[in-house]
Amino acid sequence: MRRIIETPIPLEELEEIRQRSEAEVNLVLLGVVMENRIPLNRVAIEGRDEEIKKFMESLMRARAGG
């Protein structure tokens, strides 16, 4: 399965979050897009659905300060 997100978070930080979450996913930088003059990384998250969900939950907690 593959999910694509656009985020201002640097790929290095996403990798750290992936490691902490222990989710078995691969992160692939597809490019950078500009949204309202803000550069967003376009990232593909590849893995099983439950592993992608695990990573996304960890990402949301990390960005919410939890």
mmCIF file of N, CA and C in Angstrom, residues 13-38:
data_model
loop_
_atom_site.group_PDB
_atom_site.id
_atom_site.type_symbol
_atom_site.label_atom_id
_atom_site.label_comp_id
_atom_site.label_asym_id
_atom_site.label_seq_id
_atom_site.Cartn_x
_atom_site.Cartn_y
_atom_site.Cartn_z
ATOM 1 N N GLU A 13 13.401 14.491 9.885
ATOM 2 C CA GLU A 13 12.520 14.430 11.055
ATOM 3 C C GLU A 13 11.468 13.330 10.879
ATOM 4 N N LEU A 14 10.956 13.169 9.663
ATOM 5 C CA LEU A 14 10.000 12.087 9.407
ATOM 6 C C LEU A 14 10.651 10.730 9.662
ATOM 7 N N GLU A 15 11.920 10.583 9.277
ATOM 8 C CA GLU A 15 12.640 9.333 9.524
ATOM 9 C C GLU A 15 12.795 9.082 11.019
ATOM 10 N N GLU A 16 13.069 10.126 11.799
ATOM 11 C CA GLU A 16 13.180 9.979 13.249
ATOM 12 C C GLU A 16 11.852 9.528 13.848
ATOM 13 N N ILE A 17 10.771 10.114 13.382
ATOM 14 C CA ILE A 17 9.436 9.736 13.863
ATOM 15 C C ILE A 17 9.146 8.287 13.484
ATOM 16 N N ARG A 18 9.527 7.896 12.270
ATOM 17 C CA ARG A 18 9.337 6.510 11.830
ATOM 18 C C ARG A 18 10.092 5.545 12.740
ATOM 19 N N GLN A 19 11.321 5.884 13.071
ATOM 20 C CA GLN A 19 12.121 5.024 13.941
ATOM 21 C C GLN A 19 11.503 4.902 15.329
ATOM 22 N N ARG A 20 11.059 6.025 15.889
ATOM 23 C CA ARG A 20 10.444 6.001 17.222
ATOM 24 C C ARG A 20 9.139 5.213 17.221
ATOM 25 N N SER A 21 8.393 5.290 16.135
ATOM 26 C CA SER A 21 7.102 4.599 16.062
ATOM 27 C C SER A 21 7.271 3.094 15.856
ATOM 28 N N GLU A 22 8.461 2.704 15.377
ATOM 29 C CA GLU A 22 8.748 1.306 15.043
ATOM 30 C C GLU A 22 7.829 0.767 13.950
ATOM 31 N N ALA A 23 7.264 1.675 13.154
ATOM 32 C CA ALA A 23 6.408 1.274 12.033
ATOM 33 C C ALA A 23 7.292 0.774 10.897
ATOM 34 N N GLU A 24 6.887 -0.306 10.287
ATOM 35 C CA GLU A 24 7.634 -0.883 9.176
ATOM 36 C C GLU A 24 7.134 -0.276 7.863
ATOM 37 N N VAL A 25 7.573 0.956 7.627
ATOM 38 C CA VAL A 25 7.217 1.672 6.405
ATOM 39 C C VAL A 25 8.480 2.247 5.783
ATOM 40 N N ASN A 26 8.397 2.531 4.502
ATOM 41 C CA ASN A 26 9.463 3.225 3.784
ATOM 42 C C ASN A 26 8.957 4.609 3.430
ATOM 43 N N LEU A 27 9.830 5.603 3.579
ATOM 44 C CA LEU A 27 9.491 6.974 3.226
ATOM 45 C C LEU A 27 10.308 7.362 1.999
ATOM 46 N N VAL A 28 9.617 7.881 0.987
ATOM 47 C CA VAL A 28 10.279 8.260 -0.260
ATOM 48 C C VAL A 28 9.904 9.698 -0.589
ATOM 49 N N LEU A 29 10.911 10.568 -0.684
ATOM 50 C CA LEU A 29 10.675 11.956 -1.068
ATOM 51 C C LEU A 29 10.405 12.009 -2.566
ATOM 52 N N LEU A 30 9.221 12.477 -2.936
ATOM 53 C CA LEU A 30 8.838 12.551 -4.347
ATOM 54 C C LEU A 30 9.156 13.907 -4.960
ATOM 55 N N GLY A 31 9.319 14.895 -4.107
ATOM 56 C CA GLY A 31 9.607 16.235 -4.607
ATOM 57 C C GLY A 31 9.106 17.280 -3.625
ATOM 58 N N VAL A 32 9.206 18.530 -4.038
ATOM 59 C CA VAL A 32 8.757 19.646 -3.207
ATOM 60 C C VAL A 32 7.762 20.456 -4.024
ATOM 61 N N VAL A 33 6.638 20.799 -3.396
ATOM 62 C CA VAL A 33 5.625 21.640 -4.034
ATOM 63 C C VAL A 33 5.464 22.913 -3.200
ATOM 64 N N MET A 34 5.041 23.977 -3.839
ATOM 65 C CA MET A 34 4.805 25.233 -3.130
ATOM 66 C C MET A 34 3.304 25.410 -2.918
ATOM 67 N N GLU A 35 2.932 25.693 -1.687
ATOM 68 C CA GLU A 35 1.532 25.925 -1.339
ATOM 69 C C GLU A 35 1.480 27.228 -0.555
ATOM 70 N N ASN A 36 0.883 28.261 -1.132
ATOM 71 C CA ASN A 36 0.830 29.587 -0.494
ATOM 72 C C ASN A 36 2.219 30.056 -0.084
ATOM 73 N N ARG A 37 3.181 29.881 -0.958
ATOM 74 C CA ARG A 37 4.584 30.267 -0.756
ATOM 75 C C ARG A 37 5.281 29.468 0.341
ATOM 76 N N ILE A 38 4.709 28.347 0.734
ATOM 77 C CA ILE A 38 5.323 27.465 1.733
ATOM 78 C C ILE A 38 5.768 26.187 1.028
#
